[in-house]
Short mmCIF file of C-alpha atoms and ligand atoms in Angstrom, two decimals:
data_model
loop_
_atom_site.label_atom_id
_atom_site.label_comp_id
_atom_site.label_asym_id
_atom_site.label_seq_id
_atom_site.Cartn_x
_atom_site.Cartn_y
_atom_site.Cartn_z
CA UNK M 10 16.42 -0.89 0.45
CA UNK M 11 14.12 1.41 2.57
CA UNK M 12 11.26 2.99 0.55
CA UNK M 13 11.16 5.64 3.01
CA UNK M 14 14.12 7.76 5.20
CA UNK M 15 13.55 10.40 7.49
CA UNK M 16 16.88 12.39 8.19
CA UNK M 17 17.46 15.59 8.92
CA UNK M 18 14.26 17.27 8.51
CA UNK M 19 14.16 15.98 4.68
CA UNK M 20 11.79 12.99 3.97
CA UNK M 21 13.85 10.89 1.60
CA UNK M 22 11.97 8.75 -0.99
CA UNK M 23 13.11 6.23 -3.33
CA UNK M 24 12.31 6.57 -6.65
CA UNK M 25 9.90 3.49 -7.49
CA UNK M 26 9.41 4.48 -11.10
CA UNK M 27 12.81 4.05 -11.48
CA UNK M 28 13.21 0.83 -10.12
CA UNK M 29 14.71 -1.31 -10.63
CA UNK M 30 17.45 0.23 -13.37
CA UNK M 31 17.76 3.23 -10.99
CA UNK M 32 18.19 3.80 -7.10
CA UNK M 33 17.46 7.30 -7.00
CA UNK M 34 16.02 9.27 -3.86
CA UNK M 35 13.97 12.25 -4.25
CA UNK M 36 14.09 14.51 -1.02
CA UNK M 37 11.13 16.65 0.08
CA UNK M 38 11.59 19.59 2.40
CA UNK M 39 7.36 20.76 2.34
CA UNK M 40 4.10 19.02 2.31
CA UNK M 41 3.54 20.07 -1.20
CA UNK M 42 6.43 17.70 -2.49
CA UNK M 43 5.46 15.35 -0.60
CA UNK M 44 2.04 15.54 -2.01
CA UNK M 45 3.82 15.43 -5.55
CA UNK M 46 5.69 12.22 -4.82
CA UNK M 47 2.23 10.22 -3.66
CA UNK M 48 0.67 11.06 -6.58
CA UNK M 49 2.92 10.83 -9.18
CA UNK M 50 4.13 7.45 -7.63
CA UNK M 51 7.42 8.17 -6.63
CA UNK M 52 6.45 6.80 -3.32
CA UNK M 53 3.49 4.03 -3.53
CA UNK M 54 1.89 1.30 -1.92
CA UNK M 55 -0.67 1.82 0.59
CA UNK M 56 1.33 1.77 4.17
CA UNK M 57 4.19 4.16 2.63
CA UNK M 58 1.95 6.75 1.55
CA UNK M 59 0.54 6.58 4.82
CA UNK M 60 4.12 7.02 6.24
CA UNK M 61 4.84 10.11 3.49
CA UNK M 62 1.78 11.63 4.50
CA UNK M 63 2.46 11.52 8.18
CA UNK M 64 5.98 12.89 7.51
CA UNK M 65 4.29 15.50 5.16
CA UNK M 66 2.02 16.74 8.16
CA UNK M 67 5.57 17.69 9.99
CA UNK M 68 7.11 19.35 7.12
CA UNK M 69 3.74 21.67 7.08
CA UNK M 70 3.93 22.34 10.60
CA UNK M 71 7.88 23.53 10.22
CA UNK M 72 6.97 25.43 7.24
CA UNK M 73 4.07 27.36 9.56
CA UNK M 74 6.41 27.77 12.72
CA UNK M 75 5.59 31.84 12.20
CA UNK M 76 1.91 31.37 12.11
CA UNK M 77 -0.25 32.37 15.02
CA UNK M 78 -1.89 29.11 16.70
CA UNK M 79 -5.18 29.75 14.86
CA UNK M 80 -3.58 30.60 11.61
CA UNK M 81 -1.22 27.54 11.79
CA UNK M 82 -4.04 24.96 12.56
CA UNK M 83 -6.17 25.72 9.88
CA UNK M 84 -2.86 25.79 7.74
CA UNK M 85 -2.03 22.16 9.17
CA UNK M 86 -5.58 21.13 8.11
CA UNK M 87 -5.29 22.72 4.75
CA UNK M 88 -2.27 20.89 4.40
CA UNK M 89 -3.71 17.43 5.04
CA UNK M 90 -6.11 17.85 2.58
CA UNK M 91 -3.97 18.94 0.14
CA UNK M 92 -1.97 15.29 1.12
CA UNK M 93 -5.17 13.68 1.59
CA UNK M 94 -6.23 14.57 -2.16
CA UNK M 95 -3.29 13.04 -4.25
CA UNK M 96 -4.88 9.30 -4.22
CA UNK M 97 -8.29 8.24 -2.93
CA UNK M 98 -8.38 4.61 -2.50
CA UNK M 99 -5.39 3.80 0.27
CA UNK M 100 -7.02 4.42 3.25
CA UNK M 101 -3.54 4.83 5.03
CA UNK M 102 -3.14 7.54 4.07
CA UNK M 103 -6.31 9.10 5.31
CA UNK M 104 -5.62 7.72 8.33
CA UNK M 105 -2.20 8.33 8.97
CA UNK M 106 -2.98 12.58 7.96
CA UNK M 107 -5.96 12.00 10.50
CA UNK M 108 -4.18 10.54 13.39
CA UNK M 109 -1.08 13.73 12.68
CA UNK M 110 -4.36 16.07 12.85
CA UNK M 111 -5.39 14.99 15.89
CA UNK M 112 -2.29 14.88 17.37
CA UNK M 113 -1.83 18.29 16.68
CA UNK M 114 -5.72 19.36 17.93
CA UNK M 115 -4.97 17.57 21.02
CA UNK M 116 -1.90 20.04 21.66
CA UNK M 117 -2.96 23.16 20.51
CA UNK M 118 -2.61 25.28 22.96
CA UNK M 119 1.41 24.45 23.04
CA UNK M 120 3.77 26.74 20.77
CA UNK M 121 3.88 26.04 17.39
CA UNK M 122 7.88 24.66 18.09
CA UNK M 123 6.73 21.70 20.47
CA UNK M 124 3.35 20.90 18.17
CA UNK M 125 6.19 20.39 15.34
CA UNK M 126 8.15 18.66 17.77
CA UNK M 127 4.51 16.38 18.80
CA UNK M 128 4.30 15.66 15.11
CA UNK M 129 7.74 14.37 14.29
CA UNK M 130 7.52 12.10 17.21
CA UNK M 131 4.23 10.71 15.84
CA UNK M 132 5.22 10.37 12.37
CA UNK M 133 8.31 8.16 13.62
CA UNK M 134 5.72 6.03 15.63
CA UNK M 135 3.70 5.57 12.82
CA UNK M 136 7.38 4.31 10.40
CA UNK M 137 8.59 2.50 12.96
CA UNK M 138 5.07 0.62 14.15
CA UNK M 139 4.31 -0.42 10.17
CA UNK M 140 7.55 -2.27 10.21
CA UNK M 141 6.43 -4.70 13.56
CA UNK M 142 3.08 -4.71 12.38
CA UNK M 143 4.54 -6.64 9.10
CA UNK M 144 6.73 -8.91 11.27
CA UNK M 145 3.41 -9.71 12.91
CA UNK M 146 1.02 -10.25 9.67
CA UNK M 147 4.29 -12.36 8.80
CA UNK M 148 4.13 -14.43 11.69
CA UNK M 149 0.12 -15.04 11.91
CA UNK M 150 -0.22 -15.74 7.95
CA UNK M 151 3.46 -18.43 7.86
CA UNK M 152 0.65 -20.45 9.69
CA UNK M 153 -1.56 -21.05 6.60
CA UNK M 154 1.46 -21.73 4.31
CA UNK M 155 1.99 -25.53 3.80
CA UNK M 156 5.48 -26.66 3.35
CA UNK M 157 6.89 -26.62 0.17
CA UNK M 158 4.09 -24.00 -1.09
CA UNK M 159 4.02 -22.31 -4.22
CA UNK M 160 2.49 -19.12 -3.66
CA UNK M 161 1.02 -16.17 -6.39
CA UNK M 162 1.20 -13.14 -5.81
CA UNK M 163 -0.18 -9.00 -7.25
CA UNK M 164 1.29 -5.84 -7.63
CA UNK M 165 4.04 -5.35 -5.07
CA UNK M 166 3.03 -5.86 -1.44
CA UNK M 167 6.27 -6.03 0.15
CA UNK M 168 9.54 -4.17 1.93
CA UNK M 169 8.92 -0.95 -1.04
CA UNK M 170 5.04 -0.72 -0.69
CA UNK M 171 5.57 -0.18 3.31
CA UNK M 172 8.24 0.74 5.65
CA UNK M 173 9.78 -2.78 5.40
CA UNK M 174 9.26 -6.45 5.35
CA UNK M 175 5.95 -6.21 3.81
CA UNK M 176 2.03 -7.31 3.83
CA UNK M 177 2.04 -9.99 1.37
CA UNK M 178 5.20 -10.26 0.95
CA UNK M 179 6.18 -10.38 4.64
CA UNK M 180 4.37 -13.79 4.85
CA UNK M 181 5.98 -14.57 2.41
CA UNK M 182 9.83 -13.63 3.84
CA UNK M 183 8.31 -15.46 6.92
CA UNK M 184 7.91 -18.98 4.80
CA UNK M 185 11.16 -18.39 3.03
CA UNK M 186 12.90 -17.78 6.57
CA UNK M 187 11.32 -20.73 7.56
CA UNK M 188 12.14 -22.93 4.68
CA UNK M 189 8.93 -23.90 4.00
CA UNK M 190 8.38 -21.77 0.26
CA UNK M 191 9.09 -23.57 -3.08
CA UNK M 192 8.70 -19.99 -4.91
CA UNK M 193 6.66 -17.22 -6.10
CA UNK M 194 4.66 -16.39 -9.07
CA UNK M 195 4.67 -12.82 -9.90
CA UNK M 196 2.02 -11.42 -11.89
CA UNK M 197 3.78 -8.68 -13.87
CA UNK M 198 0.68 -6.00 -13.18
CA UNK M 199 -0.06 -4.18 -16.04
CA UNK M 200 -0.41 -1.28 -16.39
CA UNK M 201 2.66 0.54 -13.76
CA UNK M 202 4.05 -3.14 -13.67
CA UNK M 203 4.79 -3.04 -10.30
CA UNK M 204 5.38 -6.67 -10.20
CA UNK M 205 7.45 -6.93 -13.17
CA UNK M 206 9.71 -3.95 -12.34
CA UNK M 207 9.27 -4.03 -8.15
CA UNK M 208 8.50 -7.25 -6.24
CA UNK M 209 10.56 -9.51 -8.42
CA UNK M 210 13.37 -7.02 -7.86
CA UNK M 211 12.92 -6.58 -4.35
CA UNK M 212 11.95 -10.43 -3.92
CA UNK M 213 15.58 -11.33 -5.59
CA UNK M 214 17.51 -9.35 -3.59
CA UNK M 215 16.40 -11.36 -0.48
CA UNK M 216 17.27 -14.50 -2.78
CA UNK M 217 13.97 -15.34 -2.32
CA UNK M 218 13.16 -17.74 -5.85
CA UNK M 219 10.95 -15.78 -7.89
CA UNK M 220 8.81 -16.85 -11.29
CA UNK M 221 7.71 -13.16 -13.27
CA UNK M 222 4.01 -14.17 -15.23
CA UNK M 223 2.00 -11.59 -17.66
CA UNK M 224 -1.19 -11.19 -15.50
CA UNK M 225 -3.15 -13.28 -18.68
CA UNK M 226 -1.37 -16.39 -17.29
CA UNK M 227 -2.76 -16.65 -14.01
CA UNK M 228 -5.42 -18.95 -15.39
CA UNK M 229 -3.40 -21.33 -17.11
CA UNK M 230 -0.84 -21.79 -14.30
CA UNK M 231 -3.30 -22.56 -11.41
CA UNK M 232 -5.38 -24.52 -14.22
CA UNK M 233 -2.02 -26.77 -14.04
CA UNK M 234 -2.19 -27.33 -10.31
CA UNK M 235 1.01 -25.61 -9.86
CA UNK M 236 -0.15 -22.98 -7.05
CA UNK M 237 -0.95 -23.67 -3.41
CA UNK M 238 -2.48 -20.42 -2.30
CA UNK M 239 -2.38 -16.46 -3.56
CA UNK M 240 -1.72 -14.22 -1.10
CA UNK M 241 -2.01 -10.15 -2.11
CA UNK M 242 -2.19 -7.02 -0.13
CA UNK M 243 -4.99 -4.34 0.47
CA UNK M 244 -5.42 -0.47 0.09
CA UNK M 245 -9.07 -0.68 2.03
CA UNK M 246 -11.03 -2.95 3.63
CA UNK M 247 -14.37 -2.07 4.04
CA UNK M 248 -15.93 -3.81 7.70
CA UNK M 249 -17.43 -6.57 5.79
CA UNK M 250 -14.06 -7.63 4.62
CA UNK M 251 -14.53 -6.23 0.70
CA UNK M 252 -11.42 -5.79 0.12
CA UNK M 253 -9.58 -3.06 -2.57
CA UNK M 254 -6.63 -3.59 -4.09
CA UNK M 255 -4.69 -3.15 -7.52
CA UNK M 256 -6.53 -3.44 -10.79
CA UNK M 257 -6.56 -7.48 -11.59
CA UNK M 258 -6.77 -8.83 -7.85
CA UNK M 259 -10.39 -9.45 -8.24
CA UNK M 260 -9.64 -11.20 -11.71
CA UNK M 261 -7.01 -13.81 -9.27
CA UNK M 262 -9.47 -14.29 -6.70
CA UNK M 263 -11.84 -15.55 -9.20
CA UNK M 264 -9.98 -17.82 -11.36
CA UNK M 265 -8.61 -19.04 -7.60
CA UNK M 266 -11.93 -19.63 -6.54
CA UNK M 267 -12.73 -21.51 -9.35
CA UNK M 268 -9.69 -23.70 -9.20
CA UNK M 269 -10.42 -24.19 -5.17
CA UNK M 270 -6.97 -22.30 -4.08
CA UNK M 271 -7.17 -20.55 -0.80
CA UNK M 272 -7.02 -16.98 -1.34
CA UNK M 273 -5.50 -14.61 1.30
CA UNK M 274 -5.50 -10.81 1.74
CA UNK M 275 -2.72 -9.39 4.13
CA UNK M 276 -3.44 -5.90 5.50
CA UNK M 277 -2.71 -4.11 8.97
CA UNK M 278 -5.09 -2.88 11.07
CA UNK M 279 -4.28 1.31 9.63
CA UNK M 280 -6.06 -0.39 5.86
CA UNK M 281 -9.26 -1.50 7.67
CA UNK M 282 -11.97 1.07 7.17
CA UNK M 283 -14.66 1.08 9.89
CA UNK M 284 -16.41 3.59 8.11
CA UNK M 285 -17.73 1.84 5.41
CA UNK M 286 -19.86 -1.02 5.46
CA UNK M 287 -18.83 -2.53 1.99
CA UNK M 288 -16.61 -2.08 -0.54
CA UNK M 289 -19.19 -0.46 -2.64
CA UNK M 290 -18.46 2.29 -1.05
CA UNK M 291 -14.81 2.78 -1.75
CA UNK M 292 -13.61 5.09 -4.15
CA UNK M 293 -11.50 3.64 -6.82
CA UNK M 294 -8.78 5.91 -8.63
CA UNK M 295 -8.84 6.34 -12.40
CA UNK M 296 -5.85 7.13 -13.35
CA UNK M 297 -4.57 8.94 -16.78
CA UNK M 298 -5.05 7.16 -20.09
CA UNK M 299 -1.13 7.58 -21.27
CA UNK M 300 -0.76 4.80 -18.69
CA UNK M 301 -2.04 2.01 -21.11
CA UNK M 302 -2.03 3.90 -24.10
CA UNK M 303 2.02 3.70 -23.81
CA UNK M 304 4.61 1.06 -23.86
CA UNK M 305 8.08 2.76 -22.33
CA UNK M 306 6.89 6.15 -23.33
CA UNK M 307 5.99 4.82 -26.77
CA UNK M 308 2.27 5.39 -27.86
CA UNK M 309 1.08 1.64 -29.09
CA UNK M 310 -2.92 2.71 -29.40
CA UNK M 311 -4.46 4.19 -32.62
CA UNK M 312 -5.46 7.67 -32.10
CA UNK M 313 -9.12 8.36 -31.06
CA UNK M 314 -9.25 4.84 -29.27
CA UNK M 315 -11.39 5.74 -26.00
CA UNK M 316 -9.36 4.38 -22.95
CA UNK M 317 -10.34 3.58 -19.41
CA UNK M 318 -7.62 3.24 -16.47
CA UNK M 319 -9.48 2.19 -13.24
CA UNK M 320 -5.84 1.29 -10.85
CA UNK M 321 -7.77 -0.77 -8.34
CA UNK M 322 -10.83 -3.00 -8.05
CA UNK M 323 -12.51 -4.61 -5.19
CA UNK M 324 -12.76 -8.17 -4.05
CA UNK M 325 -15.76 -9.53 -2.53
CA UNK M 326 -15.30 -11.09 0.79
CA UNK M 327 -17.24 -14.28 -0.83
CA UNK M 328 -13.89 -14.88 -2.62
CA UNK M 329 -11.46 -14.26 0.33
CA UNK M 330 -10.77 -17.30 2.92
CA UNK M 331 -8.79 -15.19 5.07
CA UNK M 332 -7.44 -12.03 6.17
CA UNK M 333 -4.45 -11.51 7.65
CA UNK M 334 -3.73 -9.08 9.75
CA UNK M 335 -1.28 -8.11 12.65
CA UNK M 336 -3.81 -9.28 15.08
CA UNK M 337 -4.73 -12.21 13.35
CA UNK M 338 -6.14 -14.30 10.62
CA UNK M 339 -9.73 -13.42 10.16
CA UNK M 340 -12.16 -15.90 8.67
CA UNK M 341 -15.96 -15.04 7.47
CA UNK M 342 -18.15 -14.08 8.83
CA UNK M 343 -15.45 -10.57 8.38
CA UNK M 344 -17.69 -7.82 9.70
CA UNK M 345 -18.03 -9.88 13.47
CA UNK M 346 -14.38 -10.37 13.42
CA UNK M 347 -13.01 -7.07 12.40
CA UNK M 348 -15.70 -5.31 14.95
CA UNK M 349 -14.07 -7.62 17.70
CA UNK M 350 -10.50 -6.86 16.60
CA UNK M 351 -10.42 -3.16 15.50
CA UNK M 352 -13.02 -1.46 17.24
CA UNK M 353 -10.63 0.05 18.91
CA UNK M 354 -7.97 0.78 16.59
O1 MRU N 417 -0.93 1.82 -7.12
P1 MRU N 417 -0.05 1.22 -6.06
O2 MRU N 417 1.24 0.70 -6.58
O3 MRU N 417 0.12 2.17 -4.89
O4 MRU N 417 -0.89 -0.02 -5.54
C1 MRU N 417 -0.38 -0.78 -4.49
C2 MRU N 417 -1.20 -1.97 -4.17
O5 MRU N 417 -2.22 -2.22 -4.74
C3 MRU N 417 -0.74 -2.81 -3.00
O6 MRU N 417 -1.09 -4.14 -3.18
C4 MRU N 417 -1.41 -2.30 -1.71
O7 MRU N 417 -1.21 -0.92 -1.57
C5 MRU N 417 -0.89 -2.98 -0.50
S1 MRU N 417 0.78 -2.57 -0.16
C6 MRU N 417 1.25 -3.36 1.25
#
């Protein structure tokens, strides 16, 4: 099931706050739906916002075909931060707006038509280079997976968070391809439950065995020696390895730490920020209180109960033993590595 579909001028997006009782695709046909869809979820998951956004950029620049070249560069640029401002902590999508930017700057001399034309070709790069760089995180991170392992998993890292195969989840199709996974332990990720509702889903359709936990049992289950390594994905890494991900990753790599499990973040290079020299820096999104105030649109909190929603945290790179990425596994010392890897992204 592809989270993302580019046909006919009209970026395609599966629903994911449907899933999984409904497939339903909402299409966009301008940047300011696709803008809608990031932040309201419908498309999530760090790498496929970044390929939304790209695809946004090119639905701005056909919507501006009439525009003199001035007028339709600062609208392009208006337009990415419009994209740019519907969720602050994936830096994919900054980066994939960015690179659509430049790739417009670099042209702009040519007609509004071909710039268009530039863009679509770019955005297509960017889908179709997300997918290999997964095969490759798969096939560098299958290398740290013992045979028979037992591996736990956050939030949904896979084939719907990107444009296929996955982060996490792609080493983890890589094991299962390679018969060397037991199964995986879900945690259900309160409070969007995109483990519950998403990875379990998407991890089932691949047959791929698959254990659903409430986040609260994390503890108890590695306390019982029943999981060989966690492996979650990343919205930024900061260039000392920090890395941000969904609300209750930092909580796993702690109780992992303490129960001496190898911990893994999976990332391609696009989610490593080399602006920012730790993760205190990174912005994390609060999202709105009706979130964990309701249960399936059914208020479950007393009235006047103050609520707080941060949807990621960060992890330090203390707690991480390894990164993997499409280049590679990194090990600590991060900020060495990842200045030898991605200086030149
Ligand atoms: O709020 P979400 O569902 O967009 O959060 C997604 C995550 O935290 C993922 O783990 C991360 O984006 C990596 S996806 C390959």
């Amino acid at each position: 099931m592809k989270s993302v579909i580019w046909e006919n001028s009209t970026l395609k997006l599966l629903n994911q706050t449907k899933l999984p009782l409904r497939i339903e695709y909402v299409n966009c046909k301008t940047h300011k739906e696709v803008a809608g869809c990031i932040k309201n979820m419908i498309v999530r998951g760090a790498p496929a916002i970044g390929v939304a956004a790209a695809y946004g950029m090119v639905l701005a620049a056909k919507e501006f075909l009439e525009a003199s070249n001035k007028n339709f560069m600062d609208k392009l640029y208006n337009a990415g931060e419009l994209l740019k401002s519907t969720r602050p902590t994936a830096v994919n999508l900054f980066w994939a707006v960015d690179k659509m930017y430049k790739a417009a700057k670099d042209n702009e001399e040519a007609s509004t038509m071909d710039i268009a034309l530039i863009l679509e070709k770019a955005a297509i790069d960017i889908h179709e280079e997300d997918i290999a760089l997964n095969k490759s995180i798969g096939a560098h991170g299958v290398k740290v997976v013992p045979v028979g392992a037992v591996i736990m998993t956050h939030c949904n890292a896979g084939a719907l968070a990107t444009a296929g195969y996955g982060t996490a989840l792609g080493v983890i199709r890589t094991a299962f391809e390679k018969g060397i996974l037991e199964k995986v332990f879900a945690c259900e990720t309160r409070p969007l439950l995109q483990g519950a509702r998403l990875t379990t889903w998407e991890l089932h359709q691949d047959k791929i065995p698959v254990t659903l936990i409430t986040d609260s049992m994390a503890g108890y289950i590695m306390s019982q020696g029943q999981i060989d390594m966690v492996i979650v994905g990343a919205d930024r890494i900061a260039k000392n390895g920090d890395a941000a991900n969904k609300i209750g990753t930092y909580s796993l790599a702690v109780l992992a730490n303490y129960h001496n499990i190898p911990f893994f973040v999976a990332a391609p290079y696009s989610t490593i920020d080399m602006d920012m020299a730790s993760g205190d820096e990174i912005i994390i999104e609060e999202r709105h209180c009706n979130e964990i105030r309701h249960i399936q649109d059914v208020e479950v909190v007393p009235e006047d109960i103050h609520t707080y929603n941060p949807a990621f945290d960060v992890t330090p790179n203390k707690l991480i033993t390894g990164i993997i990425t499409d280049r590679g596994i990194l090990a600590a010392p991060y900020e060495k590595e990842i200045d030898r890897l991605f200086s030149k992204k």
